PDB file as gemmi writes it, atoms N, CA and C in Angstrom:
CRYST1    1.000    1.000    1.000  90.00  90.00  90.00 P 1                      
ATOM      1  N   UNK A   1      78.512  71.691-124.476  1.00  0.00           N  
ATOM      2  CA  UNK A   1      78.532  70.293-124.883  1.00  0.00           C  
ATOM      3  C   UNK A   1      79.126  69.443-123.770  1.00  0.00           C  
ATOM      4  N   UNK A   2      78.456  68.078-123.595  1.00  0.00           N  
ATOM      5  CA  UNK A   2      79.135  67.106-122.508  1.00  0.00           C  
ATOM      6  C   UNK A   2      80.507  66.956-122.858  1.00  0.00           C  
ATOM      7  N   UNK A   3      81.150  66.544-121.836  1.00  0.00           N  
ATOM      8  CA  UNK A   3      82.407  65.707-122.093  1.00  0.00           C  
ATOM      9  C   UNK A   3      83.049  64.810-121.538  1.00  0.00           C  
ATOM     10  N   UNK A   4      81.771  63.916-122.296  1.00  0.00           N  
ATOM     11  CA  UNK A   4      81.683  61.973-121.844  1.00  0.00           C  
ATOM     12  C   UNK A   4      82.745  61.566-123.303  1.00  0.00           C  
ATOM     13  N   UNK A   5      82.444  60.221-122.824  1.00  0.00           N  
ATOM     14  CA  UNK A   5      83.324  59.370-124.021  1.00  0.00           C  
ATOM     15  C   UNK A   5      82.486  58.427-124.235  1.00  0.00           C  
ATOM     16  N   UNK A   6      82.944  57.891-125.798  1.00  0.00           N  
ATOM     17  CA  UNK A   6      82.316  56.929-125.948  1.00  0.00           C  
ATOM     18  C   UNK A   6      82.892  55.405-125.836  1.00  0.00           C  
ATOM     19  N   UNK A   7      81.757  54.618-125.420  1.00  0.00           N  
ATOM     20  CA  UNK A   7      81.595  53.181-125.391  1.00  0.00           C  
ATOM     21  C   UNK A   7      80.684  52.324-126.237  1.00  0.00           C  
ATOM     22  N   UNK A   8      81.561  51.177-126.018  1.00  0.00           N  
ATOM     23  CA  UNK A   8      80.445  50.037-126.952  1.00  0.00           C  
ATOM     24  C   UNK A   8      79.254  49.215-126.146  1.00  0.00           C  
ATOM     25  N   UNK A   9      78.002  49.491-126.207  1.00  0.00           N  
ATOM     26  CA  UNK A   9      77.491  48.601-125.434  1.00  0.00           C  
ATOM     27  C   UNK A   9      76.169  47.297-126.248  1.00  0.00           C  
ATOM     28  N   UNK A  10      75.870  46.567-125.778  1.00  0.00           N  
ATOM     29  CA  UNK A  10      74.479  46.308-126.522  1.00  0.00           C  
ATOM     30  C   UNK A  10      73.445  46.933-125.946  1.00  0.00           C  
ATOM     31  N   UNK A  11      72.985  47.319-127.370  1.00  0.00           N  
ATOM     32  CA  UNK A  11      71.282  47.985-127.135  1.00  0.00           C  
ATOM     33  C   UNK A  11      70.342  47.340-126.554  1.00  0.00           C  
ATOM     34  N   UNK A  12      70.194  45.980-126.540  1.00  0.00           N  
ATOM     35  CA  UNK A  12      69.207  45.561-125.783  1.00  0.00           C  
ATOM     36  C   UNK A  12      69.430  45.758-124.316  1.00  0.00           C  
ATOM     37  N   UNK A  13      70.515  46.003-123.768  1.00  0.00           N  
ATOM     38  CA  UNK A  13      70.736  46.285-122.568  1.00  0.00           C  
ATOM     39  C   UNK A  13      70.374  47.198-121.807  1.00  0.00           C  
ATOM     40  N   UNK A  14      70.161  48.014-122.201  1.00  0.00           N  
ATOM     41  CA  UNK A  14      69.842  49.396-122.204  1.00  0.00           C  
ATOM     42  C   UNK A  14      68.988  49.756-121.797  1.00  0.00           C  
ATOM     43  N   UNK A  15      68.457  50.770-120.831  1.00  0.00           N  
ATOM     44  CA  UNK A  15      67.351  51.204-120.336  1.00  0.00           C  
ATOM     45  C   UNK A  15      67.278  52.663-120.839  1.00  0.00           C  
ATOM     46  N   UNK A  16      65.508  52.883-121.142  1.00  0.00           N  
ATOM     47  CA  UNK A  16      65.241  54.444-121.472  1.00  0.00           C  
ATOM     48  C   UNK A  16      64.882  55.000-120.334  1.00  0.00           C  
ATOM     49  N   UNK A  17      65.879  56.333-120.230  1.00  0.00           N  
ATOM     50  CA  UNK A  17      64.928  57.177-119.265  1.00  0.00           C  
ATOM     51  C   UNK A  17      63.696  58.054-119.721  1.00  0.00           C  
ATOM     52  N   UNK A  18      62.812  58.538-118.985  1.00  0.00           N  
ATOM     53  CA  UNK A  18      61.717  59.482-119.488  1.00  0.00           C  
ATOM     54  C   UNK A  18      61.823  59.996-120.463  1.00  0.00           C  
ATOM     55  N   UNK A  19      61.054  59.801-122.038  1.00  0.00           N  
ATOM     56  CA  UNK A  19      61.326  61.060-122.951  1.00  0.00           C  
ATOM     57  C   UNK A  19      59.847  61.292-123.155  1.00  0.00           C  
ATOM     58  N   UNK A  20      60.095  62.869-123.691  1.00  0.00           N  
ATOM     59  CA  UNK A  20      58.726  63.390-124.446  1.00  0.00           C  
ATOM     60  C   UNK A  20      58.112  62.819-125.172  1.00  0.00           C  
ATOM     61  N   UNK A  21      58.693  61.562-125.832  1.00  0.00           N  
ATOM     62  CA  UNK A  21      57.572  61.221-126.852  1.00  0.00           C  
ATOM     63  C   UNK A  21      56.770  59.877-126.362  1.00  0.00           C  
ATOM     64  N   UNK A  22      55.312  59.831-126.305  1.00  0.00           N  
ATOM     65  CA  UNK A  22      54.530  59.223-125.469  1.00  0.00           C  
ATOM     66  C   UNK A  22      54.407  58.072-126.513  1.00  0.00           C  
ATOM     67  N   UNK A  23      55.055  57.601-127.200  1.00  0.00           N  
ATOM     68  CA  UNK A  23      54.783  56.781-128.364  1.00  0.00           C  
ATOM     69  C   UNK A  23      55.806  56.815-129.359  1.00  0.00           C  
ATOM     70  N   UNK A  24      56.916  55.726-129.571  1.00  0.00           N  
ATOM     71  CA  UNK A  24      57.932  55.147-130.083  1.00  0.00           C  
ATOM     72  C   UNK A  24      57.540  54.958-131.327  1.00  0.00           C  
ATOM     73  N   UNK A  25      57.579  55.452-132.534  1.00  0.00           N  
ATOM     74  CA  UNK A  25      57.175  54.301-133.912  1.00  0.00           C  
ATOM     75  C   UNK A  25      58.393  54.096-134.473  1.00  0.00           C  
ATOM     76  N   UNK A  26      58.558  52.890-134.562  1.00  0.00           N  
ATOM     77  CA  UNK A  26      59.551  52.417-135.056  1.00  0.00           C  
ATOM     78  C   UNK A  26      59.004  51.731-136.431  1.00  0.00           C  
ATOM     79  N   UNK A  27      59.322  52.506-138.051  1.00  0.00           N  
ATOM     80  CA  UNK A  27      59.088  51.947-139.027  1.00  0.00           C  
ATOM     81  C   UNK A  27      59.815  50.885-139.421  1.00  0.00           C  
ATOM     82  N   UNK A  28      59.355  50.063-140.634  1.00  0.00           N  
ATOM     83  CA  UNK A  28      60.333  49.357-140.954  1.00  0.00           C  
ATOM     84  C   UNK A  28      61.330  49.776-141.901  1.00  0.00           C  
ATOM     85  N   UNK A  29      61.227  51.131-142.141  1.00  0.00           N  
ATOM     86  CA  UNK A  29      62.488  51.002-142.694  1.00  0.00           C  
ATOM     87  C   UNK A  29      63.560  52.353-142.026  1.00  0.00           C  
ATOM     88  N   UNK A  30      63.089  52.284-141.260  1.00  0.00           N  
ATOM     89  CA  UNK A  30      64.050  52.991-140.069  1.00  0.00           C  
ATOM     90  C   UNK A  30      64.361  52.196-139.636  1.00  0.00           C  
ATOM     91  N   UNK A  31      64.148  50.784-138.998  1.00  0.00           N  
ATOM     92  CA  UNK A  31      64.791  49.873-138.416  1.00  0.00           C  
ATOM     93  C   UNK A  31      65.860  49.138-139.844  1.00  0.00           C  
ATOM     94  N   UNK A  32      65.247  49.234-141.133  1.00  0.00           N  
ATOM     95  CA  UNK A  32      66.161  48.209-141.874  1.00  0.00           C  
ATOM     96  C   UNK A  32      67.524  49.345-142.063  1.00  0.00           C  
ATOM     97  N   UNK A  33      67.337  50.586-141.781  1.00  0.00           N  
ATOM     98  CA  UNK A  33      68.895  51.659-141.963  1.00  0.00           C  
ATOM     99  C   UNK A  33      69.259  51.510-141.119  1.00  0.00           C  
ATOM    100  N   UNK A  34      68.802  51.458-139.557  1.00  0.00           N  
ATOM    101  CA  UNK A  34      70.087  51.482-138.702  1.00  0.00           C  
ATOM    102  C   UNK A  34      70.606  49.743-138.736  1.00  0.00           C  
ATOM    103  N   UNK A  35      70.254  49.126-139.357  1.00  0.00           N  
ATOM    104  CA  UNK A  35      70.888  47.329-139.646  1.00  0.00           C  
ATOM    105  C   UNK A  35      71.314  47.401-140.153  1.00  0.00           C  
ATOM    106  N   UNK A  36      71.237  48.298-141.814  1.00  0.00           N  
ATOM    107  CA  UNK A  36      72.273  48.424-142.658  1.00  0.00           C  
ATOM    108  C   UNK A  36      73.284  49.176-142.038  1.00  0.00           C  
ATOM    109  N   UNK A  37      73.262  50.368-142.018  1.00  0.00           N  
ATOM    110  CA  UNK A  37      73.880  51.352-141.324  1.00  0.00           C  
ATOM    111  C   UNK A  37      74.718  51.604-140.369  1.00  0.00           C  
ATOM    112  N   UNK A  38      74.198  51.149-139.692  1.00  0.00           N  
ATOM    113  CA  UNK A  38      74.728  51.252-138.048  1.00  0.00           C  
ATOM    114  C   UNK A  38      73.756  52.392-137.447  1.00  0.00           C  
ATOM    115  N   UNK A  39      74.161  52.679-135.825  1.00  0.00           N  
ATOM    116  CA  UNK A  39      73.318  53.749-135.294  1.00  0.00           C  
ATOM    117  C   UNK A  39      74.755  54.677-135.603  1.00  0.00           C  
ATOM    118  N   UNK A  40      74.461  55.670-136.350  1.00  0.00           N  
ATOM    119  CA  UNK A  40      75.245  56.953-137.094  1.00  0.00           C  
ATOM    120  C   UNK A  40      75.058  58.232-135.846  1.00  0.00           C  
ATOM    121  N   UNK A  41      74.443  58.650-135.519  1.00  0.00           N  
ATOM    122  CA  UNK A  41      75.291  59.112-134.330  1.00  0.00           C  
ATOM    123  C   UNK A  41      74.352  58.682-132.289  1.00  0.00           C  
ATOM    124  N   UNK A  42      75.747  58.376-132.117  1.00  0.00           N  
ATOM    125  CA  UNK A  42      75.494  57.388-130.815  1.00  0.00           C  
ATOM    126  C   UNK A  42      74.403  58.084-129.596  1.00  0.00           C  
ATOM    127  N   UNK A  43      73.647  57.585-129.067  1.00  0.00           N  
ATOM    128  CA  UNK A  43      72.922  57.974-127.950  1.00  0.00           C  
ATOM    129  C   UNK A  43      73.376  58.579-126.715  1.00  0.00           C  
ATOM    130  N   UNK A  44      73.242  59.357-126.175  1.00  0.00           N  
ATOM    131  CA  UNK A  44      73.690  59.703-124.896  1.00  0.00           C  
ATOM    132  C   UNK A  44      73.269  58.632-124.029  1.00  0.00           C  
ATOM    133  N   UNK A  45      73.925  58.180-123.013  1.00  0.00           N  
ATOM    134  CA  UNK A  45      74.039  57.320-121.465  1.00  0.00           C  
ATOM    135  C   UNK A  45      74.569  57.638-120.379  1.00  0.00           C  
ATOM    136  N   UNK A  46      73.930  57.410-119.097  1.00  0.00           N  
ATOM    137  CA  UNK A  46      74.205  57.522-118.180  1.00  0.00           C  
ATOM    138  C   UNK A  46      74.403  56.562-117.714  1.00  0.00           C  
ATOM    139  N   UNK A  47      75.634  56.417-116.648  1.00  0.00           N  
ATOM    140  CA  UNK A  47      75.582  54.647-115.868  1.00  0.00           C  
ATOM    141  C   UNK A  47      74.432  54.892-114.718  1.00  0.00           C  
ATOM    142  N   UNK A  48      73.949  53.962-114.721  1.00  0.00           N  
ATOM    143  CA  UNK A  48      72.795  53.590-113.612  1.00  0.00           C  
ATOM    144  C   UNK A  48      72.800  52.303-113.209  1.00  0.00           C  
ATOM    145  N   UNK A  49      72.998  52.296-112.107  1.00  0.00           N  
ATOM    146  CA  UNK A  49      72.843  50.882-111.344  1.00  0.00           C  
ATOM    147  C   UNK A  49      74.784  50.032-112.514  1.00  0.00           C  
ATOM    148  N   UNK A  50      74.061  48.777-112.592  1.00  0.00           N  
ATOM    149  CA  UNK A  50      74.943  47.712-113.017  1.00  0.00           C  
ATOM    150  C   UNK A  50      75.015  48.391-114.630  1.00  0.00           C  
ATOM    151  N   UNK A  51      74.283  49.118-114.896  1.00  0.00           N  
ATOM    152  CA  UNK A  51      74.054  49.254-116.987  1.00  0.00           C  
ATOM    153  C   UNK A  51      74.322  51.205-116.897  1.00  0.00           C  
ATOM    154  N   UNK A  52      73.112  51.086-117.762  1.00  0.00           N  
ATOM    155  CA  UNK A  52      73.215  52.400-118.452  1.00  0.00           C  
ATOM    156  C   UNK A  52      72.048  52.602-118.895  1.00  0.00           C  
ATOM    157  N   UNK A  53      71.826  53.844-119.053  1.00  0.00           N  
ATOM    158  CA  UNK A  53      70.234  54.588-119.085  1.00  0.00           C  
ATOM    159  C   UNK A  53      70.429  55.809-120.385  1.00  0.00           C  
ATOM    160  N   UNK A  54      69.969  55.540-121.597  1.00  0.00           N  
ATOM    161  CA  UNK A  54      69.550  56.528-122.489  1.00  0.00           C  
ATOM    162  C   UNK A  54      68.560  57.686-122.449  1.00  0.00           C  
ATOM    163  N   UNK A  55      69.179  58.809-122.453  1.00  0.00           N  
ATOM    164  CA  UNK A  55      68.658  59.864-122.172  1.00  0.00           C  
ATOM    165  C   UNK A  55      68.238  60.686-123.286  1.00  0.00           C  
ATOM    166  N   UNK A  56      69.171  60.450-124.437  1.00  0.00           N  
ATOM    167  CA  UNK A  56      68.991  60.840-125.898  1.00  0.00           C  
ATOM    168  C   UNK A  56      69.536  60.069-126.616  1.00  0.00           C  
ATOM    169  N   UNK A  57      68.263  59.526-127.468  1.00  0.00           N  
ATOM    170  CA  UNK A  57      68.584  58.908-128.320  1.00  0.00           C  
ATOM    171  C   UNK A  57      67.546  57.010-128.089  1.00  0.00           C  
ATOM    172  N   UNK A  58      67.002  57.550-127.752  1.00  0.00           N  
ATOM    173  CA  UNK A  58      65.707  56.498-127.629  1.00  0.00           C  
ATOM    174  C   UNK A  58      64.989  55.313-128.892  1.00  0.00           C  
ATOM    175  N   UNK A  59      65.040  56.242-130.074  1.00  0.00           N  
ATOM    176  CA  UNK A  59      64.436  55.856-131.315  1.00  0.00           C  
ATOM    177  C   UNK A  59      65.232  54.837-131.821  1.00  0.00           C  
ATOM    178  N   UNK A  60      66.697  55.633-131.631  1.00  0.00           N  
ATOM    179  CA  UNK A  60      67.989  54.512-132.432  1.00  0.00           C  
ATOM    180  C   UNK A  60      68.467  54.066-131.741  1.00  0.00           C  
ATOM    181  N   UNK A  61      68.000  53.500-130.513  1.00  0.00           N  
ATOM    182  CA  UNK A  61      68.862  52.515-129.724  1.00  0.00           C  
ATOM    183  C   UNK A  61      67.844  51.212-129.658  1.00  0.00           C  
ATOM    184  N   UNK A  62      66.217  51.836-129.384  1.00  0.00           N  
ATOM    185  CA  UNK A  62      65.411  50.801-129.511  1.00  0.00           C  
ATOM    186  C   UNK A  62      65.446  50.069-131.271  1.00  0.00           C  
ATOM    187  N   UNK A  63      65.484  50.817-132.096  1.00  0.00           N  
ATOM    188  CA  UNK A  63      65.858  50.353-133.222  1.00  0.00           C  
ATOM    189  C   UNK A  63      67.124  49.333-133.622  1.00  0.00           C  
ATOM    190  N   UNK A  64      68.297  49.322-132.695  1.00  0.00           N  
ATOM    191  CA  UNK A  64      69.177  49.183-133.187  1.00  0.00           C  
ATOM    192  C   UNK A  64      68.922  47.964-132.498  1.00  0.00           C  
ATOM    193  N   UNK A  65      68.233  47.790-131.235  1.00  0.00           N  
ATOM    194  CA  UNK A  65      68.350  46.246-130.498  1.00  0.00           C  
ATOM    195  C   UNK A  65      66.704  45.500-131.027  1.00  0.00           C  
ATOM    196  N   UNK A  66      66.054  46.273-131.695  1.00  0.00           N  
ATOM    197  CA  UNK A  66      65.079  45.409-132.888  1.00  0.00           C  
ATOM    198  C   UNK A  66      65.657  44.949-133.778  1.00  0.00           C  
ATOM    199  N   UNK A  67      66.985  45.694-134.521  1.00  0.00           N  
ATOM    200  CA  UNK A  67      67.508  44.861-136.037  1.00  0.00           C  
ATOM    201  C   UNK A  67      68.797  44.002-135.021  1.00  0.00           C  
ATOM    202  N   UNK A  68      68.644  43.598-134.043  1.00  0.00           N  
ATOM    203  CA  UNK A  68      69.404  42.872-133.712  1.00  0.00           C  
ATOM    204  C   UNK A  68      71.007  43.103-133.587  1.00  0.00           C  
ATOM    205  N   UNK A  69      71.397  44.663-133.457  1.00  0.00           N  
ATOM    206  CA  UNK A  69      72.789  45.012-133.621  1.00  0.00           C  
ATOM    207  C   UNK A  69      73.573  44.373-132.477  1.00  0.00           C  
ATOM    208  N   UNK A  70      74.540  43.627-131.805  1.00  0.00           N  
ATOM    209  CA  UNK A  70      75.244  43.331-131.196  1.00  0.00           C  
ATOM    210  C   UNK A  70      75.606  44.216-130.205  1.00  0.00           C  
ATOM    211  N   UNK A  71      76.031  45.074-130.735  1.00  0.00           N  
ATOM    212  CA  UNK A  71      77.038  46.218-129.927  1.00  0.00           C  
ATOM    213  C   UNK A  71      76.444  47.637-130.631  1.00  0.00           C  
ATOM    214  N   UNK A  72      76.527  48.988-130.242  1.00  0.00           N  
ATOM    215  CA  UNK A  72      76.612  50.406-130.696  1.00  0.00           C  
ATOM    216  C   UNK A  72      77.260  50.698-129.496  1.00  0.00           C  
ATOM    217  N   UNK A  73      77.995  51.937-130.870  1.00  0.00           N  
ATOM    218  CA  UNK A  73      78.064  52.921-129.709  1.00  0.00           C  
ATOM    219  C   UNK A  73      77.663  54.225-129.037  1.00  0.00           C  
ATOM    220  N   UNK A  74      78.099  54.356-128.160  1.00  0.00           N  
ATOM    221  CA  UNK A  74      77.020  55.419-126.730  1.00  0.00           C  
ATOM    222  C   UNK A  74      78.071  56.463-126.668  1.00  0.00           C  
ATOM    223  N   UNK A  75      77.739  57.557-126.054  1.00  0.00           N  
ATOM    224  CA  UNK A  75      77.931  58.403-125.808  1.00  0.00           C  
ATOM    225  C   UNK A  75      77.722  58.682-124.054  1.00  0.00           C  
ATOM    226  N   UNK A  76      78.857  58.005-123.313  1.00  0.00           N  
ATOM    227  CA  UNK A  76      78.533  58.465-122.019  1.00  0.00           C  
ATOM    228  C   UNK A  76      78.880  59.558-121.299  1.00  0.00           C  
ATOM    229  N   UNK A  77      78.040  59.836-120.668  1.00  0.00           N  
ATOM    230  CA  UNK A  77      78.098  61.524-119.823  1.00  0.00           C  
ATOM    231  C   UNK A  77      78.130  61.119-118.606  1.00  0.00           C  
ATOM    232  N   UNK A  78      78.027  62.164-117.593  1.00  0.00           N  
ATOM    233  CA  UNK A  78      77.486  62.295-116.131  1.00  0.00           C  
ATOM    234  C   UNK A  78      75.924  62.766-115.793  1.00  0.00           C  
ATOM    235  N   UNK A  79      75.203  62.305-114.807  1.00  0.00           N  
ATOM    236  CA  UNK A  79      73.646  62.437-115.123  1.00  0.00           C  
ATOM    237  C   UNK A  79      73.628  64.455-114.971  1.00  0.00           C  
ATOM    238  N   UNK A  80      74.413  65.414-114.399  1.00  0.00           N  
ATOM    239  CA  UNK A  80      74.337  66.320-114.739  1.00  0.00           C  
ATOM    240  C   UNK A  80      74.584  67.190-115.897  1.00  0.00           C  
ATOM    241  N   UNK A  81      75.736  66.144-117.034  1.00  0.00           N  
ATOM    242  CA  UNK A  81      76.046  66.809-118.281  1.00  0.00           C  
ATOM    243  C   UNK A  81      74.505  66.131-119.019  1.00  0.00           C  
ATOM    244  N   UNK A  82      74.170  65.399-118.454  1.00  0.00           N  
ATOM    245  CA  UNK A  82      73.005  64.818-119.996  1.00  0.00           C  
ATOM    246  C   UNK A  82      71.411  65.710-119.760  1.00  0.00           C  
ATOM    247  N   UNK A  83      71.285  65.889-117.742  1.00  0.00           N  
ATOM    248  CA  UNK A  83      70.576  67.107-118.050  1.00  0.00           C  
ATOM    249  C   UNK A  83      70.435  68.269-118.700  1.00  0.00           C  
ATOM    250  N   UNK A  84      71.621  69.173-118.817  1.00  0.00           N  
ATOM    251  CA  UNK A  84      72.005  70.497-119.267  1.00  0.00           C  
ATOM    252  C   UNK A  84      71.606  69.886-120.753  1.00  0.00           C  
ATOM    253  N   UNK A  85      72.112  68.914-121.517  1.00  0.00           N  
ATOM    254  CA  UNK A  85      72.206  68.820-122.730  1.00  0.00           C  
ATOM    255  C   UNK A  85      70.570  68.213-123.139  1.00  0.00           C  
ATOM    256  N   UNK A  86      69.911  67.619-122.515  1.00  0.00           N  
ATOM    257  CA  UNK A  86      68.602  67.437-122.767  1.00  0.00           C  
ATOM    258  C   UNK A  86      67.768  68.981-122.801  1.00  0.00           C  
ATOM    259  N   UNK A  87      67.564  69.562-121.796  1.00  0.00           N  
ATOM    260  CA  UNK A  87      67.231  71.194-121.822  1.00  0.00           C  
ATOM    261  C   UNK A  87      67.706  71.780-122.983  1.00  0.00           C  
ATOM    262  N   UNK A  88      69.052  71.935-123.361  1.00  0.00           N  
ATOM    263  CA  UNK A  88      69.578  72.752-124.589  1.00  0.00           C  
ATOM    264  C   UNK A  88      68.919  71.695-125.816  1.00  0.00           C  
ATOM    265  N   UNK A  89      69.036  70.461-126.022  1.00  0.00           N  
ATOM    266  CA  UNK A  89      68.445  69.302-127.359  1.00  0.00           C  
ATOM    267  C   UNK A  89      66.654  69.966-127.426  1.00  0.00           C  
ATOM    268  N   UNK A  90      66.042  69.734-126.346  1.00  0.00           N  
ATOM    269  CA  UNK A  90      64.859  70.360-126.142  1.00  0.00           C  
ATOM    270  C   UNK A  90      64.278  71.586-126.990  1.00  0.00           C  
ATOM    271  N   UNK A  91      65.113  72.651-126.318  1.00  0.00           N  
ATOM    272  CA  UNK A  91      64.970  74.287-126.493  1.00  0.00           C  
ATOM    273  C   UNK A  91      65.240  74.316-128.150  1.00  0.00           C  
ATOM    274  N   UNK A  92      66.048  73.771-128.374  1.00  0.00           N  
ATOM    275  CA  UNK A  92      66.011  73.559-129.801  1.00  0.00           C  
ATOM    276  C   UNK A  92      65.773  73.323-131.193  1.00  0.00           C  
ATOM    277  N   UNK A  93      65.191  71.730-130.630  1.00  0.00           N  
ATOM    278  CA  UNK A  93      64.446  70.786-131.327  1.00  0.00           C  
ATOM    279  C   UNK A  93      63.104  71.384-131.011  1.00  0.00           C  
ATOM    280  N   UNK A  94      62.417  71.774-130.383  1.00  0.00           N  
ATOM    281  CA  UNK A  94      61.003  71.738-130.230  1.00  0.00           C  
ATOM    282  C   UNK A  94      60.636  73.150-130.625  1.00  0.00           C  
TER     283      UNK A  94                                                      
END                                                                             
């Protein structure tokens, strides 16, 4: 497991890096839970440049800066802990 910390950032800020899925659907009522909700568990980030780059967690971050959330929070790593942990999320999930 990484061992980043977390921060508050806004989601619209945010840049995605490359993911497997060639096509985002964002329902509406996946977007109306993470508004109610909050994003329940935070995205992985990397700093890049001036911001930060989501590596996991794509669905609920673009979601969270569609219902207009202000702030979430992230989960930041180093771009070598979020590799290892993308490979292991991967091997897993798929």
């Amino acid at each position: 497991m990484a061992k980043g910390r977390i921060i508050e950032v806004d989601p619209s800020t945010l840049t995605i890096a490359v993911n497997v899925r060639r096509d985002v659907k964002l329902d509406k009522e996946f977007v109306a839970s993470i508004k109610q909700h909050g994003v329940l568990q935070p995205p992985m980030v990397v700093k890049k440049g001036d911001g930060y780059e989501v590596v996991i967690g794509q669905r609920r971050t673009l979601a969270a800066a569609q219902a207009k959330l202000p702030k979430i929070e992230a989960y930041l790593v180093t771009r070598a802990e979020a590799d290892a942990a993308r490979i292991v999320d991967q091997l897993t999930e798929n």
